[in-house]
Short mmCIF file of C-alpha atoms in Angstrom, two decimals:
data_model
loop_
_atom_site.label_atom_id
_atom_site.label_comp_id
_atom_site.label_asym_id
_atom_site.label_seq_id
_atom_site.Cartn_x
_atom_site.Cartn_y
_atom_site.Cartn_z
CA UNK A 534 2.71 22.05 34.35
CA UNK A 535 6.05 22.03 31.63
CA UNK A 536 7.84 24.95 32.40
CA UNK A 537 10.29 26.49 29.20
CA UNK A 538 12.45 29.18 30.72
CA UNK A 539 14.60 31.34 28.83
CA UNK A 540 17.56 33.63 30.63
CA UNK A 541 16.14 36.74 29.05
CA UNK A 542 13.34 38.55 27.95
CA UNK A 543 15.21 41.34 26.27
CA UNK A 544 18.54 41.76 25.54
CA UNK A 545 20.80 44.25 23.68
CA UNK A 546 24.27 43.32 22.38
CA UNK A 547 26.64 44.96 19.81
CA UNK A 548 28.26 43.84 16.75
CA UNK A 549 30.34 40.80 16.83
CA UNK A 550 29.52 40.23 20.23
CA UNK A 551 29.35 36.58 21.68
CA UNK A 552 25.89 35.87 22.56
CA UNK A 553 24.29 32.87 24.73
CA UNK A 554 20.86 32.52 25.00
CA UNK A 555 19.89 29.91 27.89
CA UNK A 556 16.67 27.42 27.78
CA UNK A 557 15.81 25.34 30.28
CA UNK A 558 12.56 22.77 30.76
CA UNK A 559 11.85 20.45 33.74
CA UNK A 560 9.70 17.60 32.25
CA UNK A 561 12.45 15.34 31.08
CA UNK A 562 11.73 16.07 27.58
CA UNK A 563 14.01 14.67 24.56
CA UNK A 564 13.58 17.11 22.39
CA UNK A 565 14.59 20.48 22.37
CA UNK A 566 14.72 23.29 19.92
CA UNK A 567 15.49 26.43 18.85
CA UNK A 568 13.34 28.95 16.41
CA UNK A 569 13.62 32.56 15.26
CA UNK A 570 10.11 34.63 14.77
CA UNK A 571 10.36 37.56 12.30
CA UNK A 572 7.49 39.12 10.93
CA UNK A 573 6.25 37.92 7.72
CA UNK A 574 8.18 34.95 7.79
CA UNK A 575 6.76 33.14 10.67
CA UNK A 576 9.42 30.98 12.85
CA UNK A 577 11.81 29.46 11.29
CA UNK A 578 13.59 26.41 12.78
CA UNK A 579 17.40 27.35 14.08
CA UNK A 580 18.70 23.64 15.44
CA UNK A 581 17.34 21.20 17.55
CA UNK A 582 18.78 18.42 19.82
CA UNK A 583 17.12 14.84 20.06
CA UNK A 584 19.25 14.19 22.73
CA UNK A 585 22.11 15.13 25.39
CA UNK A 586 24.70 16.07 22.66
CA UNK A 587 23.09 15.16 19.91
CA UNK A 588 21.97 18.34 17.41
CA UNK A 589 20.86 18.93 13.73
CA UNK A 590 20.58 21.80 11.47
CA UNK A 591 17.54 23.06 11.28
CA UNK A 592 16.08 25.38 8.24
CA UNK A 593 18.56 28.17 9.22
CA UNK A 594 21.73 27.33 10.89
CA UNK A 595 24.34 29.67 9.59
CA UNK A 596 25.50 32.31 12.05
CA UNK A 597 24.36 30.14 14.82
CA UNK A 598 25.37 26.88 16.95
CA UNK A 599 24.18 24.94 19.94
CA UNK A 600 25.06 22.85 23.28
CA UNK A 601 23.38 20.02 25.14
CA UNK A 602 25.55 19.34 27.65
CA UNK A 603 22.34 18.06 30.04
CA UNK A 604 19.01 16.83 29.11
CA UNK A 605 17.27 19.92 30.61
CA UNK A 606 19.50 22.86 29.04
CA UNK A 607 19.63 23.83 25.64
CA UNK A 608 21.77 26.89 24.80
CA UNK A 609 21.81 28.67 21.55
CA UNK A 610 25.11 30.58 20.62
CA UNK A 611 25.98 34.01 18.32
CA UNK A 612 29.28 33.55 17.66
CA UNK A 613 29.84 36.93 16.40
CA UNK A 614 26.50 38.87 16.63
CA UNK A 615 25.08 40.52 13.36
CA UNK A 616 22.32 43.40 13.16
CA UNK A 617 20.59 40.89 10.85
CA UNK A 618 20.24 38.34 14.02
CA UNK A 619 18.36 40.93 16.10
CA UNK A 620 14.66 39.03 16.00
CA UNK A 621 12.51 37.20 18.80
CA UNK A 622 14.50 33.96 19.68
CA UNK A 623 11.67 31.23 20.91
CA UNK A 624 13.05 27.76 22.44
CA UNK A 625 10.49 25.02 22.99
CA UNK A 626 10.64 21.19 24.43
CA UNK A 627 8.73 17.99 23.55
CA UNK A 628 8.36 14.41 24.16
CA UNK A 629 8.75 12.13 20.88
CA UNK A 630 6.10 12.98 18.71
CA UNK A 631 4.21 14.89 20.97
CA UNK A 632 3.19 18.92 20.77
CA UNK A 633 6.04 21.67 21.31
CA UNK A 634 6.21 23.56 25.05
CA UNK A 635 7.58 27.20 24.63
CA UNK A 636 9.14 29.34 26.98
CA UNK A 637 8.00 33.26 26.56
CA UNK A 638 10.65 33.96 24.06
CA UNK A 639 14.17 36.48 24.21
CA UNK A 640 13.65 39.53 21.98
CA UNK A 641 17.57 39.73 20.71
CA UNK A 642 18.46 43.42 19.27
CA UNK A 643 22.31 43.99 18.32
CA UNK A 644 23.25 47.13 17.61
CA UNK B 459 11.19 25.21 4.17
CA UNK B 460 7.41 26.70 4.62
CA UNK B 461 4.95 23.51 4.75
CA UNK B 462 2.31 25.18 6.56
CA UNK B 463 0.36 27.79 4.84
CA UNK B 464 -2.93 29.65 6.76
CA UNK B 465 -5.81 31.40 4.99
CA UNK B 466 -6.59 34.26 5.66
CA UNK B 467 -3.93 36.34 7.14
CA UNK B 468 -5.58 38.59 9.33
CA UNK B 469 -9.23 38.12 10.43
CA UNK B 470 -11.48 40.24 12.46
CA UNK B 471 -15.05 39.12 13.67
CA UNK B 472 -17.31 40.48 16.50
CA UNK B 473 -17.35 38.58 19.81
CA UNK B 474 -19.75 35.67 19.89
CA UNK B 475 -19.42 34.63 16.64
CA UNK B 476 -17.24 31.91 15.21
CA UNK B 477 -13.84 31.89 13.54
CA UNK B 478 -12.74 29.45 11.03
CA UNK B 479 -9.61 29.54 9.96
CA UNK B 480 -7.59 27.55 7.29
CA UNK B 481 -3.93 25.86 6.78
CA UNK B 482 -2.75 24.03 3.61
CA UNK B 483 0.02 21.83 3.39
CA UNK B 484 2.27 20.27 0.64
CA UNK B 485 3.65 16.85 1.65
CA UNK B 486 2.42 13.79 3.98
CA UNK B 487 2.29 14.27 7.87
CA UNK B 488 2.14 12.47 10.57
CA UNK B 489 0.32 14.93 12.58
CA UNK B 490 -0.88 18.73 12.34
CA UNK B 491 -1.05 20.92 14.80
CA UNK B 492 -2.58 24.36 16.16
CA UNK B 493 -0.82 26.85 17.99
CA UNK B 494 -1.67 30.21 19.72
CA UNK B 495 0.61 33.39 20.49
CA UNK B 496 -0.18 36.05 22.63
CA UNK B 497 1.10 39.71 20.86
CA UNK B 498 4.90 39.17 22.24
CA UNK B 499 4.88 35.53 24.08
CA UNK B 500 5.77 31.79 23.42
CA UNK B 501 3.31 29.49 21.82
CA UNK B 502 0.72 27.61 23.38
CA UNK B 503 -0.33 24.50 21.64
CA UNK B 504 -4.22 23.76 21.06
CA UNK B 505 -4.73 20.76 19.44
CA UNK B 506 -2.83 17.69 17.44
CA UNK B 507 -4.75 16.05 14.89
CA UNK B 508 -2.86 12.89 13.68
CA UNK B 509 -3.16 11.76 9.94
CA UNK B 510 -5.32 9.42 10.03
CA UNK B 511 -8.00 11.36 12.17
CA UNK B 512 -10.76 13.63 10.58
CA UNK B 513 -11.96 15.42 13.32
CA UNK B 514 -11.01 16.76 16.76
CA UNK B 515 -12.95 19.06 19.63
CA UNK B 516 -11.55 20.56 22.39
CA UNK B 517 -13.46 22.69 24.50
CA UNK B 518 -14.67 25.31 22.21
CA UNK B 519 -12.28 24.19 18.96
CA UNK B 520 -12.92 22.03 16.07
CA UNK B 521 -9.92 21.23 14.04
CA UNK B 522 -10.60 18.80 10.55
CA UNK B 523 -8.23 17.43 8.83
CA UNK B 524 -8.72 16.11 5.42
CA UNK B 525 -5.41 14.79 3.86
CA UNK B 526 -6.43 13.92 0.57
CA UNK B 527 -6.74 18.48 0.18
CA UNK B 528 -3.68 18.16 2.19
CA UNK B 529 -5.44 20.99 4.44
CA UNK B 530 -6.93 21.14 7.63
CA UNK B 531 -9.24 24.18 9.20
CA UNK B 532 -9.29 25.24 12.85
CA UNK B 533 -12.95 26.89 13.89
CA UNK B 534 -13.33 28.74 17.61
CA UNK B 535 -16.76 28.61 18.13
CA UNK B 536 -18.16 31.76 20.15
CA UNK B 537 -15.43 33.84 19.82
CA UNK B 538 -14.43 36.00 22.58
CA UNK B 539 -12.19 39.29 23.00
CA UNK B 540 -9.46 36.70 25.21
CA UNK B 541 -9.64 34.59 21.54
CA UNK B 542 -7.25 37.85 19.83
CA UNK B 543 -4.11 35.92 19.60
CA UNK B 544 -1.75 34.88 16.15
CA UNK B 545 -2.92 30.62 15.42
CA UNK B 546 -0.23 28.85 13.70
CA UNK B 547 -0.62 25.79 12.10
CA UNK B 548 2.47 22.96 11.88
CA UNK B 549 2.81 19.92 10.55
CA UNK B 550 4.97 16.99 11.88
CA UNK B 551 6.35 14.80 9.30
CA UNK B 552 7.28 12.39 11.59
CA UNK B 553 11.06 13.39 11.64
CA UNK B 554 12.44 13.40 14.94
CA UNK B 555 9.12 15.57 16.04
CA UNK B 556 10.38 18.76 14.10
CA UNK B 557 7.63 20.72 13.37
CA UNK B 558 7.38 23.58 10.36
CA UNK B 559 5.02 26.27 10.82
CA UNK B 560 2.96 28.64 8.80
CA UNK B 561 3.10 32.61 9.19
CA UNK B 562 0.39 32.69 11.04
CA UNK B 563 -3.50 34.05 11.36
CA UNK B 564 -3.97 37.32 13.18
CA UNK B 565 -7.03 37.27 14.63
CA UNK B 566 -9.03 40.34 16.42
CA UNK B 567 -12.28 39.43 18.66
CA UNK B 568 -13.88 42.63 19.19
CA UNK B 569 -15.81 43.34 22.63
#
């Protein structure tokens, strides 16, 4: 079975805070990306990565950036946490045009 | 950008019978997809129905697909309580495998 893991499942942070959020899958997938789900709006794409090092912007970028440093990580950063970031963060992995794998998602509050 | 857009929002149907529910789209796709969430997990994909299919079954799902509508309709036959869950459709334009999803059906099964 593709397993998504994410570092957290909850997590609390303050105001202009630094914040990683960790993804990890272990079926050699090339794709990797990153989504926020808010309610009402559905999820929203943040970046994704085709490849070790390679990213793009997704739908919403700003406030946000990324690191693929090895084909099984993908790490999505807060540079300076806002109260408007606090949401569910959901990272997922596929093959080439295959379907999306998620991990159980990080709900993100900053305070 | 929204592509995906499900009818209705919310549905809520007795156990044993069927639920159909709907997603338009507004450009070409390579493939659309169905996706399930569990109140506070990750996605789980159903089904991928590629452009130039009309019809796929899985188990106790029927996705259709008709392109020319640009729309496609997802129906669970024999509904059960397990079934309550958000759907999501998204459709794959072929881009790198990004995928942009609708808000989502909320669905309630009851026993």
């Amino acid at each position: 079975d593709v397993k998504v893991t994410q570092s957290s499942r909850y997590l609390v942070k303050r105001t202009g805070e630094k914040v990683f959020l960790e993804c990890v899958q272990d079926m050699d997938h090339e794709n990797m990306f990153w989504y926020r789900q808010d309610p009402g709006l559905g999820l929203r794409l943040i970046y994704f990565s085709y490849d070790v090092k390679m990213k793009e912007k997704g739908d919403i970028p700003e406030g946000y950036s990324v690191s693929r440093e090895k084909k099984e990580r993908f790490s999505l950063i807060l540079e300076s946490a806002s109260t408007n970031q606090t949401s569910m963060y959901l990272c997922a992995s596929s093959l080439v045009y295959k379907e999306q794998f998620f991990g159980p998602g990080t709900r993100l509050t900053v305070l | 950008s929204q592509q995906g857009e499900e009818d209705p929002q919310a549905l809520s149907i007795q156990e044993g019978e069927n639920a159909t529910m709907n997603c338009s789209y507004k450009t070409s796709i390579n493939n659309l997809q169905w996706y399930r969430q569990n109140s506070g997990r990750g996605l789980v994909h159903l089904i991928l129905i590629r452009s130039n299919e009309r019809e796929k079954h899985s188990g106790r799902l029927r996705v259709t697909l008709d392109t020319s509508k640009k729309s496609s309709s997802l129906l669970i036959t024999a509904s059960r309580a397990a079934d309550t869950a958000s759907y999501f459709c998204a459709t794959d334009k072929g881009a790198n495998s990004k995928l942009t999803f609708g808000k989502g059906i909320t669905l309630s099964v009851r026993p």
